[in-house]
């Protein structure tokens, strides 16, 4: 692993803020940071001035990757153009592994390259603006735009999901960052010694094995375990399907519990957001989700076996090839868990230690030799421990050699390996306030957001905090990682130990309390003291108290804080208190208490220096004005059910932040809140009973959140100019009207209203000078104020360029008003509205470039569009039937009409249309489709079309039935369009998700802007795209073979998302069309190009062939090879092996796949003894091959060329291999083959005469004979010369010219002139052969078409047969059901008769009962009479009874009084007598 140059940032984002900051750029930034990619983004979209600041240029230079997001208005910003120029300049000056690539977001690269459209307009304005002294500057911008547009990048045109587009970019960036600059080893000092250790670990991981493997990295604290694990993780992460790096397992487990670790791992590895009910549930889900997935998991800083058991408890939890890496200080944990391999990290070597020390102490690895000895002293007492080396080096930075000597004397008194003491020296070197800030961070804020930490520290220490934090970073005591304040565990432990040593046995005597047990002890025992300055209580989240709420319990008397007279910061994040405090120290600067248990603050609490008051989820009631805390900057009472109003805060003029989030009973806000001059944030989100806000004049306000206030119907009046509020987002609040005074938000750039009921916009909205984006969506109704129709504003139009008025029930009457207000708009979204016609005033928007009106269900026709419109989308307009774009849409480049199922006609010439999508527009007429997909239009280039259709256009040259399409090219990549027909498996709609992939010579080309098709279709569709749209990256040129044929395969690989059916199953046809005007056909082939060479050595010096034999051989060779104007080339082949030409890979639909060729073998007599030693006459043959292959050049004596032959019988047999021998079409092909063989044999046989010896000295005859036969036979001079030479030889009187030689000469002469005659007759035979081959091609084509038709017919018959079988089966089922129903009907009839009979019986019984009932009624009446009589007589009885009851009462009274009295008298008399 090579550690590359240092980069501060992984990615630098260049973009137009008003275009994309809150869209694609914002989402991309979040996606990158979520992946741990260090990304630079401008803090504000407002750039002051036109110059690139040094800090910004520094950020560009220190960024590994620069992403330029080109949007519609990118070029309108001179700052963006300067930034682009700076990026390209920096990239060209020093690449060093850096990457620059563009993202073309709703804009085409050609528009940028040629300065057209919005880019042309912007540059023209710049030229006017800089006419005097900036012409050169604008030229540089043009050059930079052109350079950037030529770079490979990513294109997004709206066809597909934006999140998938962003994911593709993030995936690419991750690979670049991973392979070049490992995330955690980018710092030079951290990289020292890492490479060999990472290589060792990687070798132990055995990445080629499919076994699941657990590897432990063991070593003492500070030795670099985490750094090594992170570097290993970064270097191999691209080989795994799921990734997770769990930092600080020890701390997170203690603080949040093991379920939190499981939840984090599930989210990181498979994107599952879940709240687990227990660790067992987590184990079950981990096994379920990851058992088939190849996972890379790192568990950092494990200290308990339980942590391993709940996260990586067994091998079968993870898929094959998974790797689990564990870092720990506890060797026995790894042994107990059965870890496969344990790697013990060794200390740095002396050389590595000195390198790291130098980088820390001198910021370079080149040091004055005079420091050599003293550096070795440092190595001795640090023992090669990286953390200690960095701490010592940072401490010694900037000191002279004498100071080094003095410091080392101190260090060397420290016991060996006492890292805490070594780190303590760095702490002791700090100033007092810096020490306090460090101890605060170490004890309380490790892992917290920097903004939160700064707010609390600022409240206590003031503005010097930021400087002190910078010092701590420079001393290597703290780090800022992704906006979080972090410390190494040993450094944190050192800080806590320093505080603990203040009072080892009495926590109440320490300056800071953070350990839960210590805090609870002090609060419950009242053992606190004036020494305590910060008290911080944060129970582990997984802890539960007896009430079932989170956190532990504190049972105190409320008096414990009374003794803490110097308490500056009190933070209670959770916990249940049995009662509230009776006293709070007035020394408090920060009071943060979640769930404050009392309804009020103590009466004696008057904290004059309190800066932060945060009491979320509290029981506090507020009734009186908040006074006496003039230094208060933060007020937070969020999530409280007891807050009903915000009281008078006029005495809090330093307030900067007010949070009353989700106070569901909040009904009103005091008017003083609207007049706080320093207020920057006001947040009352989810206050469901808040109905109004007071008027506001908040000159410092930057953020206002009024969303989800269910009864808030009015926006506050704005009393004066407010310059700092640049964005306003309101969602879910039924605000009926924005005030006319909204024009006072003079710096407002972005206004968004979502789900806000019936909204009325004021006319003053057009007066906002910087409003560039306005979005009103999903509101019940959108109105424009009546006053808007006044003459005063008729000529005024908003400067808004990006306008969305979607799903707001805009009618035909209101649309013209809105368009008149926003006539300068460039991007307009009117989707989901109710208008029936696109109003003619749309043409009065002269700058409109992009128009979207998707899902406007009522619109029926569209007549005319703005003449400069470049993109138009009307997806899902189900009533749309007609579009007339004649004469007005020459600028239109993109037209999206998906799911307009009743659209029939599109009229008009669209010469610049590049992207047309009409998926599921099943009513489009064939004339309309033909007009859009005409050859001339497609050959204009850069086309991407998708629309219903079953047939590839006829003018596509090559058509086949395969999942991929192939061709060959040379010199340069040709201009080619590819077409694909996607079909159906059954009647259900399918969701297509695939992208074309290009392979050159077997190597996949990387494409920075893959087009991903993602859509649902209910019928066959045609997809057409220009291959040149795929902007290949650098590897494209590397794969091309210069001056040779390159093999290209365009593959359609991905799948149907509904049911995972491969794309090849539903791709019916594919085709290729070459743009002849751009790419010459001589440089492209649809069949395998073959070299046609001759390899025959005619070495006259050593050859045993006499001159006359050579001459005849050359004559014959010339006759058979010098035929450039004919349709075939004849190849002489003295090689032993025959090469079989690959058969076509697809069924031929159109006849450019080569037809079978037929061999013509002609024995060559007397070629010579040398050649005959290797070959027989039968093996030397001539093969006819097609004319489009390279032709043999003229050969001369002594040429050394290779002869090849193709066995065409094998080629033909390969085409018919596996076919049915009785198939009539195959019989036609076989007969054609036999007939062709006979014709060729009869028409091509020549040269049967044998050669005789002739003298080698006849050079003149040889020179004549090497001329082409056609030249000799047609040149009288050469014929005369030939006669003379032969006559000279035949009449020679030389004794060696014997009678036999003269006879041979005569025979030779005869053969020569016979060759002339046969040559002439052969031409006629060749012409006949050409006609014959043409007829063969026609018959072959008809045969293949017949085969295809027959196949289609067979498939149709099969479908009909299956349908008939199904219908017959259904018929039988129905008949069986009918029979069953008849039986049931008979049974039911019998049952009905029985029921009728039963009814009659019941009627008789009922009659009897009726009679009995009448008799009973008579009896009842008699009883009633008796009752009346009895009641009448009862009055006397009642009186007698009452008299009797009265008499009984008197008797009882007599008994209880009189008789008792008599008894007492008797008792007294008797007892008294005896007494």
PDB file of N, CA, C and O in Angstrom, residues 117-172:
ATOM      1  N   UNK A 117     -27.153  27.718 -25.511  1.00  0.00           N
ATOM      2  CA  UNK A 117     -28.197  27.756 -24.492  1.00  0.00           C
ATOM      3  C   UNK A 117     -27.888  28.738 -23.384  1.00  0.00           C
ATOM      4  O   UNK A 117     -27.407  29.850 -23.619  1.00  0.00           O
ATOM      5  N   UNK A 118     -28.179  28.333 -22.154  1.00  0.00           N
ATOM      6  CA  UNK A 118     -27.973  29.220 -21.009  1.00  0.00           C
ATOM      7  C   UNK A 118     -26.501  29.584 -20.843  1.00  0.00           C
ATOM      8  O   UNK A 118     -26.173  30.666 -20.352  1.00  0.00           O
ATOM      9  N   UNK A 119     -25.605  28.681 -21.251  1.00  0.00           N
ATOM     10  CA  UNK A 119     -24.174  28.971 -21.135  1.00  0.00           C
ATOM     11  C   UNK A 119     -23.763  30.045 -22.138  1.00  0.00           C
ATOM     12  O   UNK A 119     -22.953  30.919 -21.823  1.00  0.00           O
ATOM     13  N   UNK A 120     -24.322  29.983 -23.337  1.00  0.00           N
ATOM     14  CA  UNK A 120     -24.032  31.016 -24.312  1.00  0.00           C
ATOM     15  C   UNK A 120     -24.542  32.374 -23.866  1.00  0.00           C
ATOM     16  O   UNK A 120     -23.856  33.395 -24.000  1.00  0.00           O
ATOM     17  N   UNK A 121     -25.769  32.378 -23.307  1.00  0.00           N
ATOM     18  CA  UNK A 121     -26.348  33.636 -22.822  1.00  0.00           C
ATOM     19  C   UNK A 121     -25.499  34.215 -21.689  1.00  0.00           C
ATOM     20  O   UNK A 121     -25.230  35.425 -21.642  1.00  0.00           O
ATOM     21  N   UNK A 122     -25.077  33.347 -20.771  1.00  0.00           N
ATOM     22  CA  UNK A 122     -24.292  33.824 -19.615  1.00  0.00           C
ATOM     23  C   UNK A 122     -22.956  34.397 -20.059  1.00  0.00           C
ATOM     24  O   UNK A 122     -22.524  35.458 -19.580  1.00  0.00           O
ATOM     25  N   UNK A 123     -22.285  33.713 -20.969  1.00  0.00           N
ATOM     26  CA  UNK A 123     -20.990  34.207 -21.432  1.00  0.00           C
ATOM     27  C   UNK A 123     -21.131  35.520 -22.195  1.00  0.00           C
ATOM     28  O   UNK A 123     -20.268  36.394 -22.115  1.00  0.00           O
ATOM     29  N   UNK A 124     -22.228  35.646 -22.950  1.00  0.00           N
ATOM     30  CA  UNK A 124     -22.462  36.904 -23.663  1.00  0.00           C
ATOM     31  C   UNK A 124     -22.630  38.065 -22.682  1.00  0.00           C
ATOM     32  O   UNK A 124     -22.098  39.159 -22.888  1.00  0.00           O
ATOM     33  N   UNK A 125     -23.342  37.795 -21.588  1.00  0.00           N
ATOM     34  CA  UNK A 125     -23.502  38.846 -20.573  1.00  0.00           C
ATOM     35  C   UNK A 125     -22.165  39.186 -19.919  1.00  0.00           C
ATOM     36  O   UNK A 125     -21.884  40.358 -19.625  1.00  0.00           O
ATOM     37  N   UNK A 126     -21.368  38.181 -19.683  1.00  0.00           N
ATOM     38  CA  UNK A 126     -20.045  38.433 -19.094  1.00  0.00           C
ATOM     39  C   UNK A 126     -19.196  39.281 -20.033  1.00  0.00           C
ATOM     40  O   UNK A 126     -18.443  40.162 -19.586  1.00  0.00           O
ATOM     41  N   UNK A 127     -19.291  39.005 -21.318  1.00  0.00           N
ATOM     42  CA  UNK A 127     -18.510  39.800 -22.279  1.00  0.00           C
ATOM     43  C   UNK A 127     -18.939  41.260 -22.259  1.00  0.00           C
ATOM     44  O   UNK A 127     -18.113  42.163 -22.374  1.00  0.00           O
ATOM     45  N   UNK A 128     -20.248  41.489 -22.118  1.00  0.00           N
ATOM     46  CA  UNK A 128     -20.720  42.873 -22.014  1.00  0.00           C
ATOM     47  C   UNK A 128     -20.224  43.514 -20.718  1.00  0.00           C
ATOM     48  O   UNK A 128     -19.811  44.670 -20.686  1.00  0.00           O
ATOM     49  N   UNK A 129     -20.265  42.739 -19.657  1.00  0.00           N
ATOM     50  CA  UNK A 129     -19.871  43.268 -18.348  1.00  0.00           C
ATOM     51  C   UNK A 129     -18.383  43.587 -18.302  1.00  0.00           C
ATOM     52  O   UNK A 129     -17.964  44.596 -17.729  1.00  0.00           O
ATOM     53  N   UNK A 130     -17.567  42.716 -18.879  1.00  0.00           N
ATOM     54  CA  UNK A 130     -16.116  42.900 -18.835  1.00  0.00           C
ATOM     55  C   UNK A 130     -15.577  43.382 -20.180  1.00  0.00           C
ATOM     56  O   UNK A 130     -14.481  43.001 -20.584  1.00  0.00           O
ATOM     57  N   UNK A 131     -16.347  44.186 -20.861  1.00  0.00           N
ATOM     58  CA  UNK A 131     -15.991  44.588 -22.222  1.00  0.00           C
ATOM     59  C   UNK A 131     -14.665  45.336 -22.263  1.00  0.00           C
ATOM     60  O   UNK A 131     -13.859  45.156 -23.178  1.00  0.00           O
ATOM     61  N   UNK A 132     -14.395  46.113 -21.239  1.00  0.00           N
ATOM     62  CA  UNK A 132     -13.209  46.966 -21.291  1.00  0.00           C
ATOM     63  C   UNK A 132     -11.928  46.219 -20.931  1.00  0.00           C
ATOM     64  O   UNK A 132     -10.956  46.236 -21.661  1.00  0.00           O
ATOM     65  N   UNK A 133     -11.925  45.585 -19.769  1.00  0.00           N
ATOM     66  CA  UNK A 133     -10.659  45.027 -19.293  1.00  0.00           C
ATOM     67  C   UNK A 133     -10.742  43.545 -18.949  1.00  0.00           C
ATOM     68  O   UNK A 133      -9.827  43.010 -18.322  1.00  0.00           O
ATOM     69  N   UNK A 134     -11.812  42.869 -19.329  1.00  0.00           N
ATOM     70  CA  UNK A 134     -11.938  41.477 -18.936  1.00  0.00           C
ATOM     71  C   UNK A 134     -12.172  40.517 -20.076  1.00  0.00           C
ATOM     72  O   UNK A 134     -12.654  39.399 -19.867  1.00  0.00           O
ATOM     73  N   UNK A 135     -11.858  40.937 -21.316  1.00  0.00           N
ATOM     74  CA  UNK A 135     -12.086  40.061 -22.468  1.00  0.00           C
ATOM     75  C   UNK A 135     -11.243  38.792 -22.334  1.00  0.00           C
ATOM     76  O   UNK A 135     -11.714  37.676 -22.603  1.00  0.00           O
ATOM     77  N   UNK A 136     -10.013  38.959 -21.912  1.00  0.00           N
ATOM     78  CA  UNK A 136      -9.133  37.796 -21.756  1.00  0.00           C
ATOM     79  C   UNK A 136      -9.680  36.842 -20.691  1.00  0.00           C
ATOM     80  O   UNK A 136      -9.580  35.618 -20.827  1.00  0.00           O
ATOM     81  N   UNK A 137     -10.266  37.407 -19.663  1.00  0.00           N
ATOM     82  CA  UNK A 137     -10.847  36.584 -18.594  1.00  0.00           C
ATOM     83  C   UNK A 137     -11.982  35.706 -19.122  1.00  0.00           C
ATOM     84  O   UNK A 137     -12.068  34.521 -18.809  1.00  0.00           O
ATOM     85  N   UNK A 138     -12.843  36.290 -19.936  1.00  0.00           N
ATOM     86  CA  UNK A 138     -13.963  35.523 -20.506  1.00  0.00           C
ATOM     87  C   UNK A 138     -13.441  34.444 -21.443  1.00  0.00           C
ATOM     88  O   UNK A 138     -13.976  33.331 -21.491  1.00  0.00           O
ATOM     89  N   UNK A 139     -12.385  34.744 -22.187  1.00  0.00           N
ATOM     90  CA  UNK A 139     -11.796  33.723 -23.067  1.00  0.00           C
ATOM     91  C   UNK A 139     -11.286  32.544 -22.247  1.00  0.00           C
ATOM     92  O   UNK A 139     -11.439  31.385 -22.640  1.00  0.00           O
ATOM     93  N   UNK A 140     -10.662  32.846 -21.139  1.00  0.00           N
ATOM     94  CA  UNK A 140     -10.187  31.763 -20.260  1.00  0.00           C
ATOM     95  C   UNK A 140     -11.356  30.924 -19.771  1.00  0.00           C
ATOM     96  O   UNK A 140     -11.259  29.696 -19.672  1.00  0.00           O
ATOM     97  N   UNK A 141     -12.468  31.592 -19.473  1.00  0.00           N
ATOM     98  CA  UNK A 141     -13.649  30.840 -19.016  1.00  0.00           C
ATOM     99  C   UNK A 141     -14.151  29.911 -20.113  1.00  0.00           C
ATOM    100  O   UNK A 141     -14.505  28.757 -19.853  1.00  0.00           O
ATOM    101  N   UNK A 142     -14.212  30.418 -21.331  1.00  0.00           N
ATOM    102  CA  UNK A 142     -14.665  29.583 -22.449  1.00  0.00           C
ATOM    103  C   UNK A 142     -13.759  28.362 -22.610  1.00  0.00           C
ATOM    104  O   UNK A 142     -14.221  27.238 -22.810  1.00  0.00           O
ATOM    105  N   UNK A 143     -12.467  28.602 -22.530  1.00  0.00           N
ATOM    106  CA  UNK A 143     -11.513  27.487 -22.665  1.00  0.00           C
ATOM    107  C   UNK A 143     -11.703  26.472 -21.547  1.00  0.00           C
ATOM    108  O   UNK A 143     -11.697  25.259 -21.772  1.00  0.00           O
ATOM    109  N   UNK A 144     -11.888  26.977 -20.343  1.00  0.00           N
ATOM    110  CA  UNK A 144     -12.063  26.073 -19.195  1.00  0.00           C
ATOM    111  C   UNK A 144     -13.337  25.265 -19.335  1.00  0.00           C
ATOM    112  O   UNK A 144     -13.365  24.061 -19.041  1.00  0.00           O
ATOM    113  N   UNK A 145     -14.419  25.901 -19.767  1.00  0.00           N
ATOM    114  CA  UNK A 145     -15.683  25.172 -19.948  1.00  0.00           C
ATOM    115  C   UNK A 145     -15.529  24.080 -21.001  1.00  0.00           C
ATOM    116  O   UNK A 145     -16.033  22.961 -20.840  1.00  0.00           O
ATOM    117  N   UNK A 146     -14.850  24.407 -22.079  1.00  0.00           N
ATOM    118  CA  UNK A 146     -14.643  23.421 -23.136  1.00  0.00           C
ATOM    119  C   UNK A 146     -13.809  22.238 -22.625  1.00  0.00           C
ATOM    120  O   UNK A 146     -14.130  21.082 -22.894  1.00  0.00           O
ATOM    121  N   UNK A 147     -12.740  22.541 -21.876  1.00  0.00           N
ATOM    122  CA  UNK A 147     -11.901  21.467 -21.330  1.00  0.00           C
ATOM    123  C   UNK A 147     -12.697  20.579 -20.391  1.00  0.00           C
ATOM    124  O   UNK A 147     -12.609  19.345 -20.437  1.00  0.00           O
ATOM    125  N   UNK A 148     -13.475  21.205 -19.529  1.00  0.00           N
ATOM    126  CA  UNK A 148     -14.229  20.430 -18.548  1.00  0.00           C
ATOM    127  C   UNK A 148     -15.299  19.583 -19.224  1.00  0.00           C
ATOM    128  O   UNK A 148     -15.558  18.443 -18.817  1.00  0.00           O
ATOM    129  N   UNK A 149     -15.923  20.132 -20.267  1.00  0.00           N
ATOM    130  CA  UNK A 149     -16.970  19.376 -20.962  1.00  0.00           C
ATOM    131  C   UNK A 149     -16.410  18.168 -21.690  1.00  0.00           C
ATOM    132  O   UNK A 149     -17.142  17.205 -21.957  1.00  0.00           O
ATOM    133  N   UNK A 150     -15.132  18.214 -22.015  1.00  0.00           N
ATOM    134  CA  UNK A 150     -14.508  17.074 -22.706  1.00  0.00           C
ATOM    135  C   UNK A 150     -14.066  15.967 -21.747  1.00  0.00           C
ATOM    136  O   UNK A 150     -13.658  14.894 -22.195  1.00  0.00           O
ATOM    137  N   UNK A 151     -14.126  16.238 -20.450  1.00  0.00           N
ATOM    138  CA  UNK A 151     -13.746  15.222 -19.478  1.00  0.00           C
ATOM    139  C   UNK A 151     -14.858  14.190 -19.315  1.00  0.00           C
ATOM    140  O   UNK A 151     -16.032  14.495 -19.511  1.00  0.00           O
ATOM    141  N   UNK A 152     -14.481  12.980 -18.991  1.00  0.00           N
ATOM    142  CA  UNK A 152     -15.471  11.949 -18.703  1.00  0.00           C
ATOM    143  C   UNK A 152     -16.166  12.285 -17.397  1.00  0.00           C
ATOM    144  O   UNK A 152     -15.519  12.672 -16.429  1.00  0.00           O
ATOM    145  N   UNK A 153     -17.475  12.126 -17.397  1.00  0.00           N
ATOM    146  CA  UNK A 153     -18.237  12.481 -16.207  1.00  0.00           C
ATOM    147  C   UNK A 153     -19.547  11.741 -16.115  1.00  0.00           C
ATOM    148  O   UNK A 153     -19.759  10.716 -16.763  1.00  0.00           O
ATOM    149  N   UNK A 154     -20.439  12.263 -15.305  1.00  0.00           N
ATOM    150  CA  UNK A 154     -21.744  11.652 -15.061  1.00  0.00           C
ATOM    151  C   UNK A 154     -22.831  12.586 -15.589  1.00  0.00           C
ATOM    152  O   UNK A 154     -22.780  13.801 -15.379  1.00  0.00           O
ATOM    153  N   UNK A 155     -23.825  11.986 -16.248  1.00  0.00           N
ATOM    154  CA  UNK A 155     -24.926  12.760 -16.815  1.00  0.00           C
ATOM    155  C   UNK A 155     -26.226  12.397 -16.111  1.00  0.00           C
ATOM    156  O   UNK A 155     -26.517  11.215 -15.909  1.00  0.00           O
ATOM    157  N   UNK A 156     -26.998  13.399 -15.750  1.00  0.00           N
ATOM    158  CA  UNK A 156     -28.346  13.148 -15.219  1.00  0.00           C
ATOM    159  C   UNK A 156     -29.319  14.049 -15.965  1.00  0.00           C
ATOM    160  O   UNK A 156     -29.212  15.270 -15.928  1.00  0.00           O
ATOM    161  N   UNK A 157     -30.272  13.394 -16.633  1.00  0.00           N
ATOM    162  CA  UNK A 157     -31.251  14.148 -17.415  1.00  0.00           C
ATOM    163  C   UNK A 157     -32.651  14.035 -16.855  1.00  0.00           C
ATOM    164  O   UNK A 157     -33.599  14.511 -17.463  1.00  0.00           O
ATOM    165  N   UNK A 158     -32.802  13.388 -15.701  1.00  0.00           N
ATOM    166  CA  UNK A 158     -34.116  13.235 -15.107  1.00  0.00           C
ATOM    167  C   UNK A 158     -34.771  11.912 -15.389  1.00  0.00           C
ATOM    168  O   UNK A 158     -35.820  11.595 -14.830  1.00  0.00           O
ATOM    169  N   UNK A 159     -34.169  11.105 -16.258  1.00  0.00           N
ATOM    170  CA  UNK A 159     -34.730   9.801 -16.595  1.00  0.00           C
ATOM    171  C   UNK A 159     -34.111   8.757 -15.669  1.00  0.00           C
ATOM    172  O   UNK A 159     -33.069   8.193 -15.946  1.00  0.00           O
ATOM    173  N   UNK A 160     -34.761   8.534 -14.547  1.00  0.00           N
ATOM    174  CA  UNK A 160     -34.215   7.619 -13.552  1.00  0.00           C
ATOM    175  C   UNK A 160     -34.237   8.277 -12.191  1.00  0.00           C
ATOM    176  O   UNK A 160     -34.593   9.452 -12.032  1.00  0.00           O
ATOM    177  N   UNK A 161     -33.868   7.503 -11.178  1.00  0.00           N
ATOM    178  CA  UNK A 161     -33.902   7.997  -9.812  1.00  0.00           C
ATOM    179  C   UNK A 161     -32.624   8.755  -9.487  1.00  0.00           C
ATOM    180  O   UNK A 161     -31.521   8.300  -9.760  1.00  0.00           O
ATOM    181  N   UNK A 162     -32.820   9.931  -8.885  1.00  0.00           N
ATOM    182  CA  UNK A 162     -31.677  10.763  -8.557  1.00  0.00           C
ATOM    183  C   UNK A 162     -30.790  10.121  -7.500  1.00  0.00           C
ATOM    184  O   UNK A 162     -29.571  10.264  -7.518  1.00  0.00           O
ATOM    185  N   UNK A 163     -31.408   9.374  -6.572  1.00  0.00           N
ATOM    186  CA  UNK A 163     -30.593   8.755  -5.515  1.00  0.00           C
ATOM    187  C   UNK A 163     -29.668   7.690  -6.099  1.00  0.00           C
ATOM    188  O   UNK A 163     -28.550   7.487  -5.603  1.00  0.00           O
ATOM    189  N   UNK A 164     -30.108   6.988  -7.161  1.00  0.00           N
ATOM    190  CA  UNK A 164     -29.234   6.007  -7.797  1.00  0.00           C
ATOM    191  C   UNK A 164     -28.076   6.697  -8.510  1.00  0.00           C
ATOM    192  O   UNK A 164     -26.939   6.205  -8.513  1.00  0.00           O
ATOM    193  N   UNK A 165     -28.364   7.838  -9.097  1.00  0.00           N
ATOM    194  CA  UNK A 165     -27.329   8.638  -9.750  1.00  0.00           C
ATOM    195  C   UNK A 165     -26.278   9.081  -8.732  1.00  0.00           C
ATOM    196  O   UNK A 165     -25.073   8.961  -8.962  1.00  0.00           O
ATOM    197  N   UNK A 166     -26.733   9.536  -7.575  1.00  0.00           N
ATOM    198  CA  UNK A 166     -25.812   9.975  -6.519  1.00  0.00           C
ATOM    199  C   UNK A 166     -25.024   8.789  -5.987  1.00  0.00           C
ATOM    200  O   UNK A 166     -23.817   8.888  -5.738  1.00  0.00           O
ATOM    201  N   UNK A 167     -25.702   7.649  -5.812  1.00  0.00           N
ATOM    202  CA  UNK A 167     -25.011   6.451  -5.321  1.00  0.00           C
ATOM    203  C   UNK A 167     -23.887   6.042  -6.265  1.00  0.00           C
ATOM    204  O   UNK A 167     -22.827   5.590  -5.820  1.00  0.00           O
ATOM    205  N   UNK A 168     -24.118   6.186  -7.574  1.00  0.00           N
ATOM    206  CA  UNK A 168     -23.078   5.820  -8.539  1.00  0.00           C
ATOM    207  C   UNK A 168     -21.850   6.718  -8.376  1.00  0.00           C
ATOM    208  O   UNK A 168     -20.700   6.243  -8.430  1.00  0.00           O
ATOM    209  N   UNK A 169     -22.075   8.004  -8.172  1.00  0.00           N
ATOM    210  CA  UNK A 169     -20.949   8.928  -7.973  1.00  0.00           C
ATOM    211  C   UNK A 169     -20.207   8.588  -6.683  1.00  0.00           C
ATOM    212  O   UNK A 169     -18.974   8.529  -6.646  1.00  0.00           O
ATOM    213  N   UNK A 170     -20.959   8.341  -5.622  1.00  0.00           N
ATOM    214  CA  UNK A 170     -20.339   8.035  -4.329  1.00  0.00           C
ATOM    215  C   UNK A 170     -19.534   6.742  -4.423  1.00  0.00           C
ATOM    216  O   UNK A 170     -18.426   6.645  -3.881  1.00  0.00           O
ATOM    217  N   UNK A 171     -20.083   5.748  -5.113  1.00  0.00           N
ATOM    218  CA  UNK A 171     -19.364   4.485  -5.273  1.00  0.00           C
ATOM    219  C   UNK A 171     -18.035   4.708  -5.986  1.00  0.00           C
ATOM    220  O   UNK A 171     -16.992   4.163  -5.599  1.00  0.00           O
ATOM    221  N   UNK A 172     -18.059   5.515  -7.042  1.00  0.00           N
ATOM    222  CA  UNK A 172     -16.826   5.809  -7.778  1.00  0.00           C
ATOM    223  C   UNK A 172     -15.823   6.531  -6.886  1.00  0.00           C
ATOM    224  O   UNK A 172     -14.637   6.186  -6.846  1.00  0.00           O
TER     225      UNK A 172
END
